[in-house]
CSV table of C-alpha atoms in Angstrom, one decimal:
chain,number,residue,atom,x,y,z
A,1,MET,CA,7.2,-29.9,-11.8
A,2,LYS,CA,3.6,-29.1,-11.1
A,3,GLU,CA,2.9,-28.6,-7.5
A,4,LYS,CA,-0.1,-30.5,-6.0
A,5,PHE,CA,-2.4,-28.7,-3.6
A,6,LEU,CA,-4.3,-30.2,-0.7
A,7,LYS,CA,-8.0,-29.7,-0.8
A,8,ASN,CA,-9.9,-28.9,2.4
A,9,SER,CA,-13.3,-27.6,1.5
A,10,LYS,CA,-14.8,-25.5,-1.3
A,11,LEU,CA,-15.3,-21.8,-0.7
A,12,ARG,CA,-18.4,-20.3,-2.3
A,13,LEU,CA,-17.7,-17.0,-4.1
A,14,ASP,CA,-20.6,-14.9,-5.3
A,15,GLU,CA,-18.4,-11.9,-6.2
A,16,ASP,CA,-17.9,-10.9,-9.8
A,17,GLY,CA,-14.3,-10.2,-10.8
A,18,PHE,CA,-10.9,-11.5,-12.0
A,19,PHE,CA,-7.9,-13.4,-10.7
A,20,ASN,CA,-4.5,-12.3,-12.1
A,21,ILE,CA,-2.8,-15.6,-11.9
A,22,TYR,CA,0.9,-16.3,-12.7
A,23,LYS,CA,0.7,-19.5,-14.7
A,24,GLU,CA,3.8,-21.5,-14.3
A,25,LYS,CA,5.6,-23.3,-17.1
A,26,TRP,CA,4.2,-26.7,-18.2
A,27,TRP,CA,0.8,-26.1,-16.6
A,28,LEU,CA,-2.1,-26.1,-19.1
A,29,SER,CA,-4.4,-23.1,-18.8
A,30,THR,CA,-7.3,-25.5,-18.4
A,31,GLU,CA,-5.5,-27.2,-15.6
A,32,VAL,CA,-5.3,-23.9,-13.7
A,33,ILE,CA,-9.1,-23.5,-14.1
A,34,ASN,CA,-9.7,-27.1,-13.0
A,35,GLU,CA,-7.6,-26.6,-9.9
A,36,LEU,CA,-9.4,-23.5,-9.0
A,37,LYS,CA,-12.7,-25.3,-9.4
A,38,ARG,CA,-11.6,-27.9,-6.8
A,39,PHE,CA,-11.3,-25.1,-4.2
A,40,ILE,CA,-14.0,-22.6,-5.1
A,41,SER,CA,-17.7,-22.8,-6.0
A,42,VAL,CA,-18.8,-20.2,-8.6
A,43,LYS,CA,-21.6,-20.0,-11.1
A,44,LYS,CA,-19.1,-19.4,-14.0
A,45,ILE,CA,-15.4,-19.5,-14.5
A,46,GLY,CA,-13.1,-19.1,-17.5
A,47,HIS,CA,-9.8,-17.6,-18.6
A,48,MET,CA,-9.2,-14.7,-20.9
A,49,GLY,CA,-6.8,-16.1,-23.4
A,50,THR,CA,-4.8,-19.3,-23.1
A,51,LEU,CA,-1.0,-19.7,-22.6
A,52,ASP,CA,0.9,-22.6,-24.2
A,53,PRO,CA,2.4,-25.1,-21.8
A,54,ILE,CA,5.9,-23.8,-22.5
A,55,ALA,CA,4.8,-20.3,-21.5
A,56,SER,CA,4.5,-18.7,-18.1
A,57,GLY,CA,3.0,-15.4,-16.9
A,58,VAL,CA,-0.3,-13.5,-16.7
A,59,LEU,CA,-3.4,-15.7,-17.0
A,60,VAL,CA,-6.5,-13.7,-16.4
A,61,VAL,CA,-9.4,-15.7,-14.9
A,62,GLY,CA,-12.9,-14.4,-14.6
A,63,ILE,CA,-15.6,-15.6,-12.2
A,64,ASN,CA,-19.3,-15.3,-12.2
A,65,LYS,CA,-20.6,-12.3,-14.2
A,66,ALA,CA,-17.1,-11.1,-15.1
A,67,THR,CA,-16.9,-14.0,-17.6
A,68,GLY,CA,-19.6,-12.2,-19.7
A,69,PHE,CA,-17.2,-9.3,-20.4
A,70,PHE,CA,-14.3,-11.3,-22.0
A,71,GLU,CA,-15.4,-10.1,-25.5
A,72,TYR,CA,-14.5,-6.5,-24.6
A,73,PHE,CA,-10.9,-7.5,-23.5
A,74,LYS,CA,-10.1,-8.6,-27.1
A,75,PHE,CA,-9.2,-4.9,-27.6
A,76,LEU,CA,-6.5,-5.1,-25.0
A,77,GLU,CA,-2.9,-5.5,-26.2
A,78,LYS,CA,-0.6,-8.1,-24.6
A,79,ARG,CA,3.1,-7.9,-23.9
A,80,TYR,CA,5.5,-10.8,-24.0
A,81,VAL,CA,9.1,-11.5,-23.4
A,82,ALA,CA,10.2,-14.4,-25.7
A,83,LEU,CA,13.4,-16.4,-26.1
A,84,VAL,CA,13.9,-17.6,-29.6
A,85,LEU,CA,16.3,-20.3,-30.6
A,86,LEU,CA,17.6,-19.7,-34.1
A,87,GLY,CA,18.8,-22.5,-36.3
A,88,LEU,CA,16.0,-25.0,-35.3
A,89,LYS,CA,12.7,-25.8,-36.9
A,90,THR,CA,10.2,-28.1,-35.2
A,91,ASP,CA,6.7,-29.3,-35.9
A,92,MET,CA,5.2,-27.3,-33.0
A,93,ASP,CA,7.3,-24.1,-33.6
A,94,ASP,CA,8.8,-24.4,-30.1
A,95,ILE,CA,11.5,-26.5,-28.5
A,96,SER,CA,9.0,-29.0,-27.1
A,97,GLY,CA,8.2,-30.2,-30.7
A,98,ASN,CA,9.9,-32.7,-32.9
A,99,LYS,CA,13.0,-31.5,-34.8
A,100,ILE,CA,12.4,-31.0,-38.5
A,101,GLU,CA,15.7,-29.2,-39.4
A,102,GLU,CA,18.8,-27.6,-38.0
A,103,ARG,CA,20.8,-24.9,-39.7
A,104,PRO,CA,24.0,-22.9,-38.9
A,105,VAL,CA,23.5,-19.4,-37.4
A,106,SER,CA,27.0,-18.2,-36.6
A,107,TYR,CA,27.0,-15.8,-39.5
A,108,LEU,CA,24.2,-13.6,-38.2
A,109,SER,CA,24.9,-10.0,-37.2
A,110,GLU,CA,22.9,-7.8,-34.9
A,111,GLU,CA,22.0,-5.6,-37.9
A,112,ASP,CA,20.5,-8.7,-39.6
A,113,ILE,CA,18.4,-9.5,-36.6
A,114,ILE,CA,17.1,-6.0,-36.1
A,115,LYS,CA,16.2,-5.8,-39.8
A,116,ALA,CA,14.3,-9.1,-39.6
A,117,LEU,CA,12.3,-8.0,-36.4
A,118,LYS,CA,11.2,-4.8,-38.1
A,119,LYS,CA,9.5,-6.8,-40.9
A,120,TYR,CA,7.0,-8.1,-38.4
A,121,GLU,CA,5.8,-4.8,-36.9
A,122,GLY,CA,2.4,-3.4,-37.8
A,123,GLU,CA,-0.4,-5.4,-39.4
A,124,ILE,CA,0.9,-8.6,-40.8
A,125,GLU,CA,-0.4,-11.9,-42.1
A,126,GLN,CA,0.5,-14.8,-39.9
A,127,VAL,CA,0.0,-18.5,-40.5
A,128,PRO,CA,-1.0,-20.1,-37.2
A,129,PRO,CA,1.0,-23.1,-35.9
A,130,GLN,CA,-0.1,-26.6,-37.0
A,131,PHE,CA,-0.4,-27.5,-33.4
A,132,SER,CA,-3.1,-24.9,-32.4
A,133,ALA,CA,-6.6,-25.0,-31.1
A,134,LEU,CA,-8.1,-23.7,-34.4
A,135,LYS,CA,-10.8,-25.9,-35.9
A,136,ILE,CA,-10.5,-27.6,-39.3
A,137,GLY,CA,-13.7,-29.3,-40.4
A,138,GLY,CA,-14.9,-29.5,-36.8
A,139,LYS,CA,-11.6,-30.9,-35.4
A,140,ARG,CA,-8.8,-29.1,-33.6
A,141,ALA,CA,-5.7,-28.5,-35.7
A,142,TYR,CA,-3.5,-30.1,-33.0
A,143,SER,CA,-5.6,-33.3,-33.1
A,144,LEU,CA,-5.1,-33.6,-36.9
A,145,ALA,CA,-1.4,-32.8,-36.6
A,146,ARG,CA,-1.0,-35.6,-33.9
A,147,GLU,CA,-2.8,-38.0,-36.2
A,148,GLY,CA,-0.4,-37.1,-39.1
A,149,ILE,CA,-3.2,-35.8,-41.3
A,150,ALA,CA,-2.1,-33.3,-43.8
A,151,PHE,CA,-3.9,-29.9,-43.7
A,152,SER,CA,-3.1,-26.2,-44.2
A,153,LEU,CA,-4.1,-23.2,-42.2
A,154,LYS,CA,-4.9,-19.9,-43.9
A,155,PRO,CA,-3.0,-16.8,-43.0
A,156,ARG,CA,-4.7,-14.4,-40.6
A,157,LYS,CA,-4.2,-10.7,-40.1
A,158,VAL,CA,-2.7,-9.8,-36.7
A,159,PHE,CA,-1.3,-6.6,-35.3
A,160,ILE,CA,2.1,-6.2,-33.7
A,161,ARG,CA,2.7,-2.8,-32.3
A,162,LYS,CA,6.4,-3.2,-31.4
A,163,ILE,CA,9.2,-5.7,-31.2
A,164,ASN,CA,12.2,-4.8,-29.2
A,165,LEU,CA,15.5,-6.7,-29.2
A,166,ILE,CA,16.6,-7.2,-25.6
A,167,SER,CA,19.7,-9.3,-26.0
A,168,ILE,CA,21.6,-11.6,-28.4
A,169,SER,CA,23.5,-14.7,-27.4
A,170,ILE,CA,23.7,-16.7,-30.6
A,171,PRO,CA,21.9,-19.0,-31.2
A,172,TYR,CA,19.4,-17.3,-28.9
A,173,ILE,CA,17.8,-13.9,-29.1
A,174,LYS,CA,15.5,-12.4,-26.5
A,175,ILE,CA,12.8,-10.0,-27.6
A,176,GLU,CA,9.8,-8.1,-26.2
A,177,ILE,CA,6.6,-8.1,-28.2
A,178,LEU,CA,3.6,-5.8,-27.8
A,179,CYS,CA,0.7,-7.2,-29.9
A,180,GLY,CA,-3.0,-7.5,-30.4
A,181,ALA,CA,-5.3,-10.4,-30.0
A,182,GLY,CA,-4.8,-13.6,-32.0
A,183,THR,CA,-1.0,-13.3,-32.4
A,184,TYR,CA,0.9,-16.6,-32.0
A,185,ILE,CA,4.3,-15.9,-30.6
A,186,ARG,CA,5.4,-19.4,-31.6
A,187,ALA,CA,4.6,-18.6,-35.2
A,188,LEU,CA,6.4,-15.2,-34.9
A,189,ALA,CA,9.5,-17.1,-33.7
A,190,ARG,CA,9.3,-19.4,-36.6
A,191,ASP,CA,8.8,-16.6,-39.1
A,192,ILE,CA,11.6,-14.5,-37.8
A,193,GLY,CA,13.9,-17.5,-38.1
A,194,ASP,CA,12.7,-18.2,-41.6
A,195,SER,CA,13.3,-14.6,-42.7
A,196,LEU,CA,16.9,-14.9,-41.4
A,197,GLY,CA,17.3,-18.1,-43.3
A,198,THR,CA,18.0,-20.2,-40.2
A,199,GLY,CA,14.6,-21.3,-39.0
A,200,GLY,CA,13.5,-20.5,-35.5
A,201,ALA,CA,11.7,-22.1,-32.5
A,202,LEU,CA,10.3,-20.6,-29.3
A,203,ALA,CA,12.5,-21.6,-26.4
A,204,ASN,CA,10.7,-19.7,-23.6
A,205,LEU,CA,7.9,-17.2,-23.2
A,206,GLU,CA,6.5,-15.0,-20.5
A,207,ARG,CA,3.4,-12.9,-20.8
A,208,ILE,CA,4.0,-9.8,-18.7
A,209,GLU,CA,0.9,-7.7,-19.5
A,210,VAL,CA,-2.7,-8.2,-20.6
A,211,GLY,CA,-4.0,-4.6,-20.7
A,212,PRO,CA,-4.2,-3.4,-17.1
A,213,PHE,CA,-3.3,-6.9,-15.7
A,214,LEU,CA,0.5,-6.8,-15.0
A,215,VAL,CA,2.9,-9.6,-14.1
A,216,LYS,CA,4.2,-7.7,-11.1
A,217,ASP,CA,0.7,-7.8,-9.6
A,218,SER,CA,0.0,-11.5,-10.5
A,219,LYS,CA,-0.1,-14.3,-7.9
A,220,LYS,CA,0.9,-17.9,-8.2
A,221,LEU,CA,-1.9,-20.4,-8.0
A,222,LYS,CA,-0.8,-21.5,-4.5
A,223,GLU,CA,-1.2,-18.0,-3.2
A,224,ILE,CA,-4.6,-17.5,-4.9
A,225,LEU,CA,-5.9,-20.7,-3.2
A,226,GLU,CA,-4.7,-19.7,0.2
A,227,ASN,CA,-7.2,-16.8,0.3
A,228,PRO,CA,-9.2,-16.6,-3.0
A,229,LEU,CA,-11.6,-13.8,-1.7
A,230,ALA,CA,-8.6,-11.5,-1.0
A,231,GLN,CA,-7.3,-12.0,-4.5
A,232,ILE,CA,-10.4,-11.0,-6.5
A,233,ILE,CA,-10.0,-8.0,-8.7
A,234,PRO,CA,-13.5,-6.5,-8.8
A,235,LEU,CA,-15.2,-5.2,-12.0
A,236,LYS,CA,-14.3,-1.6,-12.3
A,237,PRO,CA,-14.4,0.8,-15.2
A,238,HIS,CA,-10.6,1.4,-15.3
A,239,LEU,CA,-10.1,-2.2,-16.4
A,240,PHE,CA,-11.9,-1.6,-19.7
A,241,PRO,CA,-10.2,0.1,-22.7
A,242,PHE,CA,-13.2,2.3,-23.5
A,243,PRO,CA,-14.4,5.8,-22.5
A,244,HIS,CA,-16.5,5.7,-19.4
A,245,TYR,CA,-19.2,7.9,-18.0
A,246,GLU,CA,-20.7,8.1,-14.5
A,247,VAL,CA,-24.4,8.5,-14.4
A,248,GLU,CA,-26.7,9.4,-11.6
A,249,THR,CA,-29.3,7.0,-10.3
A,250,GLN,CA,-32.2,8.7,-12.1
A,251,GLU,CA,-30.2,8.8,-15.3
A,252,ILE,CA,-29.9,5.0,-15.4
A,253,GLU,CA,-33.6,4.7,-16.3
A,254,LYS,CA,-33.2,7.4,-18.9
A,255,ILE,CA,-30.5,5.4,-20.7
A,256,LYS,CA,-32.5,2.2,-20.5
A,257,ASN,CA,-35.4,4.1,-22.2
A,258,GLY,CA,-33.1,5.4,-25.0
A,259,ASP,CA,-32.6,8.9,-23.8
A,260,ILE,CA,-28.9,9.7,-24.3
A,261,ASN,CA,-29.1,13.4,-24.9
A,262,PHE,CA,-27.5,14.3,-21.6
A,263,LEU,CA,-24.4,12.2,-22.3
A,264,LYS,CA,-21.2,13.9,-23.4
A,265,ASP,CA,-20.6,14.1,-27.2
A,266,GLY,CA,-17.5,12.0,-26.9
A,267,ILE,CA,-19.4,9.2,-25.3
A,268,LYS,CA,-22.4,9.5,-27.6
A,269,ASN,CA,-20.3,9.2,-30.7
A,270,GLY,CA,-18.0,6.5,-29.4
A,271,PRO,CA,-18.7,2.8,-30.1
A,272,PHE,CA,-18.5,1.8,-26.4
A,273,CYS,CA,-18.9,3.3,-23.0
A,274,ILE,CA,-18.8,2.2,-19.4
A,275,ILE,CA,-21.9,3.1,-17.4
A,276,CYS,CA,-21.1,3.5,-13.8
A,277,LYS,CA,-22.3,5.0,-10.6
A,278,GLU,CA,-19.9,4.4,-7.7
A,279,ASN,CA,-19.8,0.7,-8.5
A,280,PHE,CA,-19.5,-0.8,-12.0
A,281,LEU,CA,-22.9,-1.1,-13.7
A,282,GLY,CA,-22.2,-2.5,-17.1
A,283,VAL,CA,-21.1,-1.9,-20.7
A,284,GLY,CA,-23.1,0.0,-23.3
A,285,TYR,CA,-22.7,0.5,-27.0
A,286,LYS,CA,-24.2,3.1,-29.2
A,287,GLY,CA,-27.1,1.8,-31.3
A,288,LYS,CA,-29.3,3.9,-33.5
A,289,ASN,CA,-30.2,6.9,-31.4
A,290,ARG,CA,-29.8,5.1,-28.1
A,291,ILE,CA,-27.4,3.3,-25.8
A,292,MET,CA,-27.9,-0.5,-25.8
A,293,PHE,CA,-26.8,-2.4,-22.7
A,294,THR,CA,-24.9,-5.6,-22.7
A,295,ASN,CA,-24.1,-7.5,-19.5
A,296,LEU,CA,-25.8,-4.9,-17.2
A,297,ILE,CA,-24.7,-5.8,-13.6
A,298,LYS,CA,-27.5,-3.9,-11.9
């Protein structure tokens, strides 16, 4: 059950940073944002990757200028713990969907399951769930699916670094997944079940890592709302998955003017760098013979 929070007055926050929120099961990611907006006043707010209603765990929310850096976090890998129910196929690829088919699973061995999991490590092609936020002809796929309109989604390349089998309790298996952006864990549960010949549906999911944002450090929405200012994670270079370089005050103007000769070769040759001096300044990327700034804070 979703807990309702009493609203006193809005707190204005001018700080730039992130909240590491523990999204509880059955909350929509957008509902978390809307609830925050009832309590705090900010120029911009958004989350860094949605979680399905059936899922819980790390939901990273950015406020003010931090929202302008979301594009860089697509390089971060995410870690999940998933409970897969074998022997069931649904229209949503999870147990909240309508049942399509049930199949027996008692014949499965641990060796069968491990072999199936290995098939999905590395770069794979994955067909997204029919009930997803992808757009088909300007409409969300889930809207078309609810209307009973037939459509197909093209496979997309995704990267799964590792799948570990945690436990087996037939018809359930619990697995840990480390993967890149764009991976649908519901689709992975479906595909693992299909490769075993049983079908599969996601029964439970917890996101435990988004890069440096860990579930052990996350806070439930109620705790965030009790003192939002104390829960802000400020913009700092260590959050970004790129090389970073500290510049002196006089060097900032040099970089702006295209002089990058004083930078280390590893930074000059890399695609991205963090430019910082005590506090975070911004992200730069290597253009032709110069560093181009995006989202410069100061």
